[in-house]
Coordinates of C-alpha atoms and ligand atoms in Angstrom, one line a residue:
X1 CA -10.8 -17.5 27.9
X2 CA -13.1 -14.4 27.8
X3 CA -13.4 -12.4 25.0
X4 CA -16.3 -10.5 23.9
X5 CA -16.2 -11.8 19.7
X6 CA -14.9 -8.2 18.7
X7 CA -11.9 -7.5 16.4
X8 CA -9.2 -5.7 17.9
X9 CA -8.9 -2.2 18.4
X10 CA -7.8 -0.4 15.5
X11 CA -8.2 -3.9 13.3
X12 CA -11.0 -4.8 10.7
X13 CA -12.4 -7.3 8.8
X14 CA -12.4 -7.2 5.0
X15 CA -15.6 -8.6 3.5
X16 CA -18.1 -7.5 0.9
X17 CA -17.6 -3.9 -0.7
X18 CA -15.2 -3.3 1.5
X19 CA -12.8 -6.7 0.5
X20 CA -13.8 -5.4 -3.4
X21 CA -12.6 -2.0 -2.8
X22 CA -9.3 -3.8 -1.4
X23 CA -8.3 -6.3 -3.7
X24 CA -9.2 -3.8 -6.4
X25 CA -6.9 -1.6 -4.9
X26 CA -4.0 -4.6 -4.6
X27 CA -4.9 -5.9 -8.3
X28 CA -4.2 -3.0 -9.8
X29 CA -1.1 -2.1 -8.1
X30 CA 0.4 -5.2 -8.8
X31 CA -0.7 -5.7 -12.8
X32 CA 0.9 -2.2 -13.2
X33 CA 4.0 -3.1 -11.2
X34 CA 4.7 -6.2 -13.4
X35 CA 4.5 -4.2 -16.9
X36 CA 7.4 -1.5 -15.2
X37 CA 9.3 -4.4 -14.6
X38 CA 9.1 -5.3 -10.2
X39 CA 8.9 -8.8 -9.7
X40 CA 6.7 -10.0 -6.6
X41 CA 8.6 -11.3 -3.2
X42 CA 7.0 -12.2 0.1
X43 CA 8.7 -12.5 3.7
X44 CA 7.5 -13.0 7.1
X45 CA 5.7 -10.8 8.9
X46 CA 7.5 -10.9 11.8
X47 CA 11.0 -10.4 12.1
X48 CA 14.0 -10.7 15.0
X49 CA 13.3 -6.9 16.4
X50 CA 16.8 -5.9 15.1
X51 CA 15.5 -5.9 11.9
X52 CA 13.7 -2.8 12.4
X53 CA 15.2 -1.5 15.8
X54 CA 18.7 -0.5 14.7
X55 CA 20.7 0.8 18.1
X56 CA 20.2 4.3 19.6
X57 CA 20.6 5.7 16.5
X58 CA 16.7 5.3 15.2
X59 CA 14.1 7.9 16.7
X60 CA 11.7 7.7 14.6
X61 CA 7.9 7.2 15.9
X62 CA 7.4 4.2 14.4
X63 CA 10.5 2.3 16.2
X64 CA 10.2 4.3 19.8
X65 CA 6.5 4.0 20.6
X66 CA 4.6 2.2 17.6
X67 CA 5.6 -1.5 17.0
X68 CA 4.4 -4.3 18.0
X69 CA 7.0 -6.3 20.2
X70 CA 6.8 -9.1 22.1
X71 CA 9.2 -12.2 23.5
X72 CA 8.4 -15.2 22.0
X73 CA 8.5 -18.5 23.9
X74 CA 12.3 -18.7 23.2
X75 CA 12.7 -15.7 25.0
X76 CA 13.6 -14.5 21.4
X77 CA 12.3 -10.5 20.9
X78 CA 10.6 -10.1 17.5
X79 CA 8.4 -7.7 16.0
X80 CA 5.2 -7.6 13.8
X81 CA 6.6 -5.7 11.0
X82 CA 5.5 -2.4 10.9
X83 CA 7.0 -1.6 7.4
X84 CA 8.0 -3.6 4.4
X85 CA 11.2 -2.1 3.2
X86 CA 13.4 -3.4 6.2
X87 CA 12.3 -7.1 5.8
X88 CA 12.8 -7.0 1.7
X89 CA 16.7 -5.3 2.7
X90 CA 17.3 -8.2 5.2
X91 CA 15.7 -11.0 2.7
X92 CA 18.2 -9.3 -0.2
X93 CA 21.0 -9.9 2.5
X94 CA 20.1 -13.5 3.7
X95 CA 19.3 -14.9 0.2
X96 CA 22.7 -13.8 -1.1
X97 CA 21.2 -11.6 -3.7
X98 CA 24.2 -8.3 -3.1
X99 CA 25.5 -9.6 -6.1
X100 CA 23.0 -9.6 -8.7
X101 CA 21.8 -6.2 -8.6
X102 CA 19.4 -4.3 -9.2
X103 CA 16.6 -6.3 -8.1
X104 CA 13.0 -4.8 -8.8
X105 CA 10.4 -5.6 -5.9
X106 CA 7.2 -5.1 -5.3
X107 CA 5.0 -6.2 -2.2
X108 CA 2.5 -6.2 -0.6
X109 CA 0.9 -7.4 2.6
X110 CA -0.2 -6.2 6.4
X111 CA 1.7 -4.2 8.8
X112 CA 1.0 -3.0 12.5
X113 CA 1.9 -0.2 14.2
X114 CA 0.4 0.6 17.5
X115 CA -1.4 4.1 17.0
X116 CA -4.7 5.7 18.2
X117 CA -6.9 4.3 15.4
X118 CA -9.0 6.5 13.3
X119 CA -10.5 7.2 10.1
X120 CA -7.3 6.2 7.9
X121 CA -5.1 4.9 10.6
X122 CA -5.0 1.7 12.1
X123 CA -3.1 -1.0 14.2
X124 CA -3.5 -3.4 11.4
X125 CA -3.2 -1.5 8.2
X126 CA -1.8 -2.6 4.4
X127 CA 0.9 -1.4 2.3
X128 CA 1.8 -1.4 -1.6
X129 CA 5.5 -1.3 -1.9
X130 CA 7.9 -0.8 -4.3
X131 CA 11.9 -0.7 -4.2
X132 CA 14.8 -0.6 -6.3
X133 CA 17.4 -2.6 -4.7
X134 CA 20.9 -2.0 -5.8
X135 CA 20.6 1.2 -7.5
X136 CA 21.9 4.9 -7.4
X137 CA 20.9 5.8 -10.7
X138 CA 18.0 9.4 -10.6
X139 CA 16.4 6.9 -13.2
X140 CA 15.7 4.6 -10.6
X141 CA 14.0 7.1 -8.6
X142 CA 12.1 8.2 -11.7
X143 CA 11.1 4.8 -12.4
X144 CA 10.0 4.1 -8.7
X145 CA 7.7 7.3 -8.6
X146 CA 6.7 6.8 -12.6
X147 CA 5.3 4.0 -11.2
X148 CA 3.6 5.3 -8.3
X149 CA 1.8 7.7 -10.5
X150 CA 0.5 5.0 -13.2
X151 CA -1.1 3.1 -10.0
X152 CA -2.7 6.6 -9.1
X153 CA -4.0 7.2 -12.3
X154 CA -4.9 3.3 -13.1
X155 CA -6.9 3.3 -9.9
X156 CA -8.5 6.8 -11.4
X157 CA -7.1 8.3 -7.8
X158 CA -4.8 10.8 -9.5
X159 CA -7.1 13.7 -10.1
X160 CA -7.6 14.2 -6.1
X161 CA -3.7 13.9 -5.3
X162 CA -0.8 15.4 -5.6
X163 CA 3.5 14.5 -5.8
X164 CA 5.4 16.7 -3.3
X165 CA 8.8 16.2 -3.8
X166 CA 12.1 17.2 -2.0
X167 CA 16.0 16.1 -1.5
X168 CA 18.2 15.5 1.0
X169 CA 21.3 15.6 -0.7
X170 CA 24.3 13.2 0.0
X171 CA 25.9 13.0 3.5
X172 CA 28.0 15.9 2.9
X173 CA 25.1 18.3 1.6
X174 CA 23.3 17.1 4.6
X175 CA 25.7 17.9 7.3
X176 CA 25.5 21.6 6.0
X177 CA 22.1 22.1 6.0
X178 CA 22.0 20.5 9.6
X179 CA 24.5 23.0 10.9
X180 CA 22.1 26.1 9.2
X181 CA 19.4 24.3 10.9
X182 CA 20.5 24.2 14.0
X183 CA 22.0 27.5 14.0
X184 CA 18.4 29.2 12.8
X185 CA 16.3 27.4 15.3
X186 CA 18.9 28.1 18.3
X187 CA 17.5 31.3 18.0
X188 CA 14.0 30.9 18.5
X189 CA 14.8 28.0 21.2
X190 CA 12.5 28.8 23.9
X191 CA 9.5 29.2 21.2
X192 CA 10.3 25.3 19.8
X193 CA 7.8 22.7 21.2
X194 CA 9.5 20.3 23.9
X195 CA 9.9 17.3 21.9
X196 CA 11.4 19.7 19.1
X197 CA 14.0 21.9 21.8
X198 CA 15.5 17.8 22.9
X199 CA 15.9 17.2 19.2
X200 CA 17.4 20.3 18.1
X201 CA 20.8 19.2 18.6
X202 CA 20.9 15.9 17.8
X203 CA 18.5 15.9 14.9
X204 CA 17.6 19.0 13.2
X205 CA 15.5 17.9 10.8
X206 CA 12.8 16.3 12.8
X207 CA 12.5 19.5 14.2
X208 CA 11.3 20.3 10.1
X209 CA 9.4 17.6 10.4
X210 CA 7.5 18.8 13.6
X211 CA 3.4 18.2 13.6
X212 CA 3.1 20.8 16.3
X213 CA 1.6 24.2 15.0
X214 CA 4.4 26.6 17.0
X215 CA 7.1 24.4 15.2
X216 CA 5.2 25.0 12.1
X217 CA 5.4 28.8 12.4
X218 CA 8.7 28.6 13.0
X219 CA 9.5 26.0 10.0
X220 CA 8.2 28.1 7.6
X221 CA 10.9 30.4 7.5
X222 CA 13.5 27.9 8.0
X223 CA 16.7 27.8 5.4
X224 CA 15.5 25.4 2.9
X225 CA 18.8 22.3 2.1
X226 CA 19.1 23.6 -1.9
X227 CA 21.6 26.4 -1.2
X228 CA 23.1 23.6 0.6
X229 CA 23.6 21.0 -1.8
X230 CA 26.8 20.1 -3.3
X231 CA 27.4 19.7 -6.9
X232 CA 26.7 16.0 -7.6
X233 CA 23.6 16.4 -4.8
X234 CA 22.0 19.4 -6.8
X235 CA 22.9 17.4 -9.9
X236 CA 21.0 14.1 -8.9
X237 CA 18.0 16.7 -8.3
X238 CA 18.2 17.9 -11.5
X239 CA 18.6 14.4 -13.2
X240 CA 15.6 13.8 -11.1
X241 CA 12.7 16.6 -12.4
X242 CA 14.1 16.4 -15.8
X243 CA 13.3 12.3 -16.3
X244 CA 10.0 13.2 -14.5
X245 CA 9.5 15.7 -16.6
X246 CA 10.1 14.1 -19.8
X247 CA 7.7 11.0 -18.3
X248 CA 5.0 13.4 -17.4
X249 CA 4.8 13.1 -13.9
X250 CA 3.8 16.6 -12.6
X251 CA 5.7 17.7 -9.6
X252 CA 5.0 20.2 -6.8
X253 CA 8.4 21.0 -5.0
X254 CA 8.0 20.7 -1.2
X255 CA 11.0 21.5 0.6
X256 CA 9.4 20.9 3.7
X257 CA 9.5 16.9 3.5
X258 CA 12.3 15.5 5.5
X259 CA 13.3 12.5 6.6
X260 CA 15.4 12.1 10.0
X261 CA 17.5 9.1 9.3
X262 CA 20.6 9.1 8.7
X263 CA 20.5 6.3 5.8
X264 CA 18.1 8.1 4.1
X265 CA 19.4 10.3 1.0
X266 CA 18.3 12.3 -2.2
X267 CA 15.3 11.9 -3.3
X268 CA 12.2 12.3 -0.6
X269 CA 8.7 12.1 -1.6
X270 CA 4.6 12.1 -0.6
X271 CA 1.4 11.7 -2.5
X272 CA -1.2 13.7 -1.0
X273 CA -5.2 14.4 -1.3
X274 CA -7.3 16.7 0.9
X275 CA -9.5 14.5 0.3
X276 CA -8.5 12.3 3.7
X277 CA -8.9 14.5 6.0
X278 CA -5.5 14.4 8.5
X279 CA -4.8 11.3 6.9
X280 CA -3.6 13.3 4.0
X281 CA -0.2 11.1 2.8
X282 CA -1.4 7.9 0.9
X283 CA 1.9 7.3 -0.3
X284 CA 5.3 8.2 0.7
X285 CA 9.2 7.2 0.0
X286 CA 12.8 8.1 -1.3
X287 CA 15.6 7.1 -1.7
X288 CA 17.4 5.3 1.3
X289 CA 21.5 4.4 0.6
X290 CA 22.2 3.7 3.9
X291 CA 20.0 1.2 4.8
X292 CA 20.7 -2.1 3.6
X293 CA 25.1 -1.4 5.2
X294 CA 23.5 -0.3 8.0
X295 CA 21.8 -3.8 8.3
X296 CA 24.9 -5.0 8.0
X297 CA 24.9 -5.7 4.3
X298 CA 27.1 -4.4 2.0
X299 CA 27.0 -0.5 0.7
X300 CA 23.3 -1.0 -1.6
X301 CA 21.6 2.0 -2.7
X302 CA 17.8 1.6 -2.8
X303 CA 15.0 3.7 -3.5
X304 CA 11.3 2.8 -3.4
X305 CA 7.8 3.8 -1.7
X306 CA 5.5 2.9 0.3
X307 CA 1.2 3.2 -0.2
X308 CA -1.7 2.7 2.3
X309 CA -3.8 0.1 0.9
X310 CA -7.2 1.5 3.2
X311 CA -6.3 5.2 2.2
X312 CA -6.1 4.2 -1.7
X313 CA -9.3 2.3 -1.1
X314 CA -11.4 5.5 0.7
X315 CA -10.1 7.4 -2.2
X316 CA -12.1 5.1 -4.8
X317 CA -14.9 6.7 -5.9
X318 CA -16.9 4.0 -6.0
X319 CA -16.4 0.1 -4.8
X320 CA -16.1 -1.9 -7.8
X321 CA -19.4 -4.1 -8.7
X322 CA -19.7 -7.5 -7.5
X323 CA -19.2 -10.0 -9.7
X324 CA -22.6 -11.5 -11.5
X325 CA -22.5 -15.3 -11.7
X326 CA -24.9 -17.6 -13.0
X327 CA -27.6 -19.3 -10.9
X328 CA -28.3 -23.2 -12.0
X329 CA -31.5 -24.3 -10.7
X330 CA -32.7 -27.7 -10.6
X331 CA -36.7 -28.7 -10.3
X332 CA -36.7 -31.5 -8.6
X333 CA -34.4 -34.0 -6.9
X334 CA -33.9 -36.3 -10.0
X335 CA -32.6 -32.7 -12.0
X336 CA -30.2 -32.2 -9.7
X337 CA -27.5 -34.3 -11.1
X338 CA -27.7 -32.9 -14.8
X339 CA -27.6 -29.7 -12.9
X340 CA -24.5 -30.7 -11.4
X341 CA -22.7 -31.5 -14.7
X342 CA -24.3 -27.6 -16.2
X343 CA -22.7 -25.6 -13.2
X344 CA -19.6 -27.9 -14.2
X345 CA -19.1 -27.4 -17.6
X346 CA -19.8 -23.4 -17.1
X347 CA -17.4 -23.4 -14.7
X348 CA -14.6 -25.1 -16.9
X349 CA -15.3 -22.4 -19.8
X350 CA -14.2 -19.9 -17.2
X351 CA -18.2 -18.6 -16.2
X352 CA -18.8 -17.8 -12.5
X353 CA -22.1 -19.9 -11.8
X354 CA -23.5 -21.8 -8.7
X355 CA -26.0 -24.5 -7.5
X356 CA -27.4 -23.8 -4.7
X357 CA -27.3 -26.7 -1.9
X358 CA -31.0 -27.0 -1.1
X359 CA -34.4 -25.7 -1.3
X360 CA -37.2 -25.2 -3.3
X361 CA -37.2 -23.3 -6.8
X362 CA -38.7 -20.1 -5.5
X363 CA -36.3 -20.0 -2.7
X364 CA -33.9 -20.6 -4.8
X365 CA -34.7 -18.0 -7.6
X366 CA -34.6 -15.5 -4.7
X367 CA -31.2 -16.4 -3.7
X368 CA -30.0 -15.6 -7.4
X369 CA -31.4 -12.1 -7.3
X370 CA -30.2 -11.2 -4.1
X371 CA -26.9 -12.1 -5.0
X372 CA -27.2 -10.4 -8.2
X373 CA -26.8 -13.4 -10.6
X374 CA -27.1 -12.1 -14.1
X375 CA -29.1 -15.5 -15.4
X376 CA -30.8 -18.4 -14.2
X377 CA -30.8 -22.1 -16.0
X378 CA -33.9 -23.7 -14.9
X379 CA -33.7 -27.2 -15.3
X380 CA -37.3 -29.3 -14.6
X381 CA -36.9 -32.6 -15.7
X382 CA -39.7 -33.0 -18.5
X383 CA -37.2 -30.6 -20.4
X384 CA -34.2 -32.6 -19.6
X385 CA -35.8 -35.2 -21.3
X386 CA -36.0 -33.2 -24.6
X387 CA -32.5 -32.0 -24.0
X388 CA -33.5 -28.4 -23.0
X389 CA -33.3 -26.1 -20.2
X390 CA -35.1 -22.7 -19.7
X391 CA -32.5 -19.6 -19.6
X392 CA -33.7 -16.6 -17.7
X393 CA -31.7 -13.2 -18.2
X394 CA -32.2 -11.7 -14.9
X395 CA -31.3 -8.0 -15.9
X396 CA -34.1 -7.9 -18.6
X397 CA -36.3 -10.6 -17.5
X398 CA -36.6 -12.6 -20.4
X399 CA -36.9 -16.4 -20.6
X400 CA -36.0 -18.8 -23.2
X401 CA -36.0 -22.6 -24.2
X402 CA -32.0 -23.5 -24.8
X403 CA -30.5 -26.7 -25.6
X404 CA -28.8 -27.7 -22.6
X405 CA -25.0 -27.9 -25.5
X406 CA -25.4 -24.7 -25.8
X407 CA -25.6 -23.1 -22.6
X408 CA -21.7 -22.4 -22.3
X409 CA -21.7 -21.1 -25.9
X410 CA -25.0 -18.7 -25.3
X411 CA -23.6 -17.5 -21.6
X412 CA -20.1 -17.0 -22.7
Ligands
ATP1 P1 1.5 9.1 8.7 O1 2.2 10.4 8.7 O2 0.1 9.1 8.2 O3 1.6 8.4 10.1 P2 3.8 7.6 8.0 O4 4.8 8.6 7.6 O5 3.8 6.9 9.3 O6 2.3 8.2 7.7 P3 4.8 5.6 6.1 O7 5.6 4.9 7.2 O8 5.5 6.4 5.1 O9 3.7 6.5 6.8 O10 3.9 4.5 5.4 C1 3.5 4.7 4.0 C2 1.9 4.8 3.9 O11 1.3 3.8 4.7 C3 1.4 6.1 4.5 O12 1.5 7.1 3.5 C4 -0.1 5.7 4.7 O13 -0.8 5.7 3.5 C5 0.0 4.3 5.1 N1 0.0 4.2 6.6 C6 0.9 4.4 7.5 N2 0.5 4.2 8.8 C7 -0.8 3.8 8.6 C8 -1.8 3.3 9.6 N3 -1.6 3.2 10.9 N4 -3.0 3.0 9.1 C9 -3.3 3.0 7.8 N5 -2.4 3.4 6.8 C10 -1.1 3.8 7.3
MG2 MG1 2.9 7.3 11.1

């Protein structure tokens, strides 16, 4: 079959500062995760279609023009997932966990979406996730985005972004605000975008949610949902900014962040930088109660978030160094055995070090400092025979006789 040795559009490979900038990215997230309590889960990455396609109901970009769908050879439909959260709701249903609740999640992993690719967006991309399963507590919430933050900070991110917050409200709250909606834009109908004039009636707050600059005039002045919220609603709110308050987690209120799903509820959030260009959002979520009944599960209230791996890792102000091993070098062919048994014995006291497969000592002194090694053991065998080995500290240049015992202890 043809093919030209290129990744696929809008894909790309991980490897050198890149892969470091990654993983450091993943590390972090997950080592601060563990101490606020998420335990790790994995599931497939593809799913039966259903999973994420939910009937007529869903209109959201990602399910109408981005995922990735295909028949298998079954004839069965599934999808590459192009999220996390709907996989970890059907994993809570199919592994019988309803009934020991709340479970604490975090994953991570790829996820496709088929979008025009550009700086920040791609049709392979990564995500961070978090999610309470099984809770409607505002602490949960507080928790969730605490925990967002801590990553920002631990990854030294925080300074160039900010938390935009909003709610939704319950149901009720949000039924009201609709109707306002509706009734202020039906006013300025003929000035709405296309896409925003078909939505109008059926879902109001995409129209909120519009990207084109008309709409955005026109949101501006839209009714905001807080003199919409019911009691409990404007309550949960308040729970809300007073736990993040008291955590230190400093807020911006946006009431211009919306969600258009009906399962969604309360709590809606982004962390954005300027810093990204139109890929401004490296992290976004809320609180979603509907979800996991919609499934067909029972009634699970959830909150969690989700976090571009690839954005977090542009935002990194520098990739994180490469790790400095050290370089074993024998002279000769009859060395090379006692070098075999140094590397060893390094490498089972924990130390990164290598022995090159071949060549001569010069070649391979070269390959240490272009790799960066931090020392060299020069092993010739006259010294072997005294029970020594020369040590060279390749940062300062200096060289010295060691006893080849107490190599581990001196690189240590
Ligand atoms: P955007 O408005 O940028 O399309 P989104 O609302 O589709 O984002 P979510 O579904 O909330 O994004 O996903 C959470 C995070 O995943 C985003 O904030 C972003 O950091 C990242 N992300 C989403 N789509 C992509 C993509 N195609 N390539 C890289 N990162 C992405
Ligand atoms: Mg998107």
């Amino acid at each position: 079959m043809a093919h030209d040795l290129q990744p696929v559009r809008g894909t790309r490979d991980l490897i050198g500062d890149d892969a470091r900038r990654h993983f450091h990215v993943v590390d972090v997230a997950r080592r601060i995760a563990a101490t606020y309590g998420f335990d790790e889960w994995s599931t497939p990455i593809f799913e039966q279609t259903g999973v994420f396609a939910r009937g007529l109901g869903d209109t959201s970009d990602v399910v109408m023009k981005e995922m990735y769908t295909f028949p298998d050879r079954g004839g069965e439909s599934l999808t590459l997932r192009p999220e996390a959260t709907a996989g970890i709701c059907r994993a809570l249903v199919s592994n019988g966990l309803t009934q020991s609740l709340p479970q604490k999640v975090f994953y991570t992993g790829p996820m496709f979406r088929y979008e025009r690719p550009q700086k920040g967006r791609y049709r392979q991309f990564h995500q961070i996730d978090i999610e309470v399963l099984g809770s409607g507590e505002p602490l949960a919430d507080a928790e969730v985005i605490a925990c967002g933050w801590a990553i920002l900070k631990a990854l030294d991110v925080a300074k160039d972004v900010v938390l935009e917050l909003n709610t939704l409200g319950d149901p009720e709250s949000r039924a009201a605000y609709r109707t306002a909606l509706i009734t202020y834009f039906s006013a300025y109908k003929d000035q709405l975008s296309e896409d925003s004039q078909a939505r109008l009636d059926r879902n109001p707050l995409r129209v909120v949610d519009s990207k084109d600059p008309g709409d955005k005039a026109l949101v501006a002045n839209a009714p905001t949902i807080h003199p919409y919220l019911n009691a409990a609603s404007a309550k949960f709110y308040d729970d809300l900014r007073r736990h993040l308050d008291r955590i230190g987690v400093p807020v911006v209120e946006n009431p211009r962040i919306v969600r258009g799903l009906d399962y969604y509820s309360h709590t809606a959030f982004e962390f954005v930088t300027s810093a990204l260009g139109a890929q401004g959002t490296v992290l976004g979520g809320g609180r979603y109660d509907g979800l996991v009944e919609e499934m067909g599960g029972p009634h699970t209230p959830c909150v969690g978030w989700a976090a571009g791996v690839e954005r977090l890792a542009m935002l990194l102000d520098a990739a994180p160094a490469a790790p400095k091993g050290v370089a074993v070098i024998p002279v000769g062919d009859a060395a090379e055995a006692v070098a075999l048994d140094v590397v060893q014995a390094l490498r089972d006291a924990g130390i990164r070090a290598e022995m090159g497969y071949r060549g001569t000592v010069k070649r391979r002194m070269e390959r240490a400092n272009r790799t960066g090694a931090r020392a060299a053991i020069i092993l010739g065998e006259a010294e072997i025979a005294r029970g020594v080995a020369q040590l060279k500290d390749l940062e300062t240049g200096d060289q010295a006789e060691v006893a080849i015992a107490d190599l581990v202890s001196k690189l240590a």
